[in-house]
Amino acid sequence: MIPESHPFSNFLLSLQALFDGVLGFGESVLSPGWRQNQILILLALVALAWILHRVTGVMLQNWVRSREGWSKWQLRVVVQVKRRLGLIWFALLAGLLYQVMQNVTWPSRSYLIGLAATLAAIYVGIAFAARLVRNRPLRRMVTWGLWIYATLYMLNVADDVAVFLDDVALTIGEFRLSVLTVLTALVVVGALLTMARLASTTTAATIRKNEDISPSMQVLAVKGVQILLYGLAFFIGVRAVGIDLTGLAVLSGAIGVGLGFGLQKVVSNLVSGVIILLDKSIKPGDVISLGETFGWIQTLGARYASVVTRDGKEYLIPNEDLITGQVVNWSHSNDFVRLDIYFGTAYSDDPHVVRKLAVDAAKGVDRVLSYKAPVCHIVGFGNSSVDYILRFWIKDPTGGLTNIRGNVYLALWDAFKENDISIPFPQREVKVIEDSQLALSRVAAAENLPD
């Protein structure tokens, strides 16, 4: 037998009281009377709401498809409404029926119907309000937590359940952690994190609109604001529910040492990201090449940089590689990029004419800068051609390098063909001497070999 003074006895008594209440409600529902009639009416309303959901859902979908120019947030709202049409119809039907029954019969005969209508309306409101939480697991947890609390509150058993959950606790010395404390902490921290996300989003939008702040400092400021707001939300939420974090200092220190050894690369990337943002060596929009990867920086994260190439691939390069490796930043101090292409012409062509034609052809290509004029030089006398180098400048490396080189080569081809400038290629001639063929035939005959 467990003594009455034992803490576990309170838990058993709360559990017994809750079970007795549920059992009594079930017996009253099974007994003939207006309570049973209300349950049957609610079941009929559920069936009618499901039918209306199927019919109006198709109508709403067809209506949305006929509209044009809607923004993404409007479409998301319509999708959420369509998903919850059944619950919305049930709340409307139950609420309307409740108002009618309140005027034509005794109020107690429509109590369950009014309770169901109120809960359905609360569920719909919670479902839409929870969309502010972007994290899907956290959103589901907040939604179900609020639904359960609203149900218990409307049934006037919230206090009894709170006592029951508070009795389910883990006690170690002076440290006590109950299920009620954990659930309250999750709800409070979730709400504060949602508020912190909304505040950080608004602040980030304001910072990005400020043209006086460089792109790298904008990223650093946004990350700093996010860390500050989320950190404050977590600690304020934990302290608000009465959890003392001082008792976890030793445990958190031991965990921190273990994480320090196991997450060296992660910490290195985090520190490297801060260094990159501070020294402004790389910023969003810069065109870089690292090894065989060539593209422009889409975003700078806390752990990696997102580099998008011309073929649409997105490389996530760790920040540590950008610090320790050799990175070519094509637009670090300015956006000007000089490109070189090589070609050769025949020795019979006048090199003065060839150089002039090459420069004029490059000037006529889009994206080639005219105020930084192209130049052409002879770089050598090859075996079969006079070799040249053509240099020109562009200001938009994000537009690609291979395509502009190809356009310049095509312009050279057209200019040379129009002015009879030939582009030689290596040729070899093989001559067979008659005396050599006769000598080979005599050797084959001497060795009794066929010709």
Steps between C-alpha positions, in 0.01 A plus 500: 500500500620850415464745793281802442792734564702346216526732195392220270166472682398846375572385146280193546218703650511750209502216251206334673298823503566557132401144415179529704407819316552345157304189606211708630481701177499180296213353704296816460550494123392136473186565700193617300436872532590838360874446551484196277286690254759776482771243421289363215437852370873572508570183304246608239666843483839335448362300205337811349820704546701228324262505202517881481878479525518273196262713293625847588864385489467420128317829439769697683777325307337573165443863600864548599619349170294757312676787679827648376772711656459376857802523727645203687362600839148523359530152350632365832199645682263336253679166543467520878131590473439207264668257737277608790172550316345204681583644843385846393167365375453302821565809714253705295228235499541417869506868596186575297316199644607595851354850461172356371471244780579763763186689391259208452592260782671480837863625497627176658372301200753671268799525735711235325418646157613847611813351657583316179440814289725706728778240494481469121530878461795504741666216309470693173645814657790307654572324169532832316695672779746210518605569139719775644732223624708397199664194650263214420565275806481802732183620325332163547603489864365851564177425312426179685600653834263793455221272377535278806514794738195664339306174528590453865422863578158485336422178689600669830756231578815700424583548867454132580720396209760760603514350849526153349788600270678684779493184712685311223846635579866401516666603826878489552597667825366852486449480125140422397378478142135421435316426178298820548821704520637341181178558306473858625862565405444362148194720448663816640830446319317419177296821525807709581699343214216580261499861619880508465475369143245764404715773658818372333326479161382860528841619617678307225277657234580846637874431503500365143324813376775722641733568207759664725589160649716268290358156407743314728420725797131455429540123529704537820246740653208272412676196652584697814140616544370146449741351756414772753123472462488120495737476797294746703179317409639166618643619830203725583261215424690253717525745787133599465384148584729480804773266374830574674789465257775534761462136595583402144825699488731205568312272260495762227875559550574130453278485194671812363844340530378189321338703224818706466699191405229349284396815316836658418412535133164655579656757736775567246241571231306728734809702589609509135156635406532784749851581371376507139221739592732727697789529251259528203721278284191325364146635493168399341503567128876453453617275218758250624679190379620236743665205334272394217200685646418833335192702589360782707426500870130473566503511880749495785392273784639431843655171383529519122479727197254427222663532155277475192662407169389585150349154450266546797692286749525633854817411689506528879865581574610489866622834629827343612589420135446864407745607772774237458474435125598712202190684381486715188255784558423646158308794649673570831597866453316560171294315241748535212631171360755464220477197274763365260448289189767358270490446125734474200504607135704403197841653434368647177257730687607849603525502885410872512172429323436192717546697822266778385233253389522313831460817707206623291331159520530493879358853529189395312409225752247575772632515858853591377588840645580771250653747749756235597593427141605149391862446396664240280868396506724254321628245748708275275576341166370145501573207269207579275358834618569838648361485856300786653334583832184710516417665834169666584309610810151429632315628807245225563678173581174363639379488139755227425848480351476213254214659308677835454817323384293303250338817366839666450635191321194504273553871426865427408389221268257729316752784474780273371271328250380835365858628455655174369710442811578130531532305823754224430510158657784244504527300175725206411581357154623141447691425173590148385820487287498246211856373567407428862196296389715291259756426772230379736363264235844341447549443872156332525579271206833398655331401823222314309246735641201627307516855372 
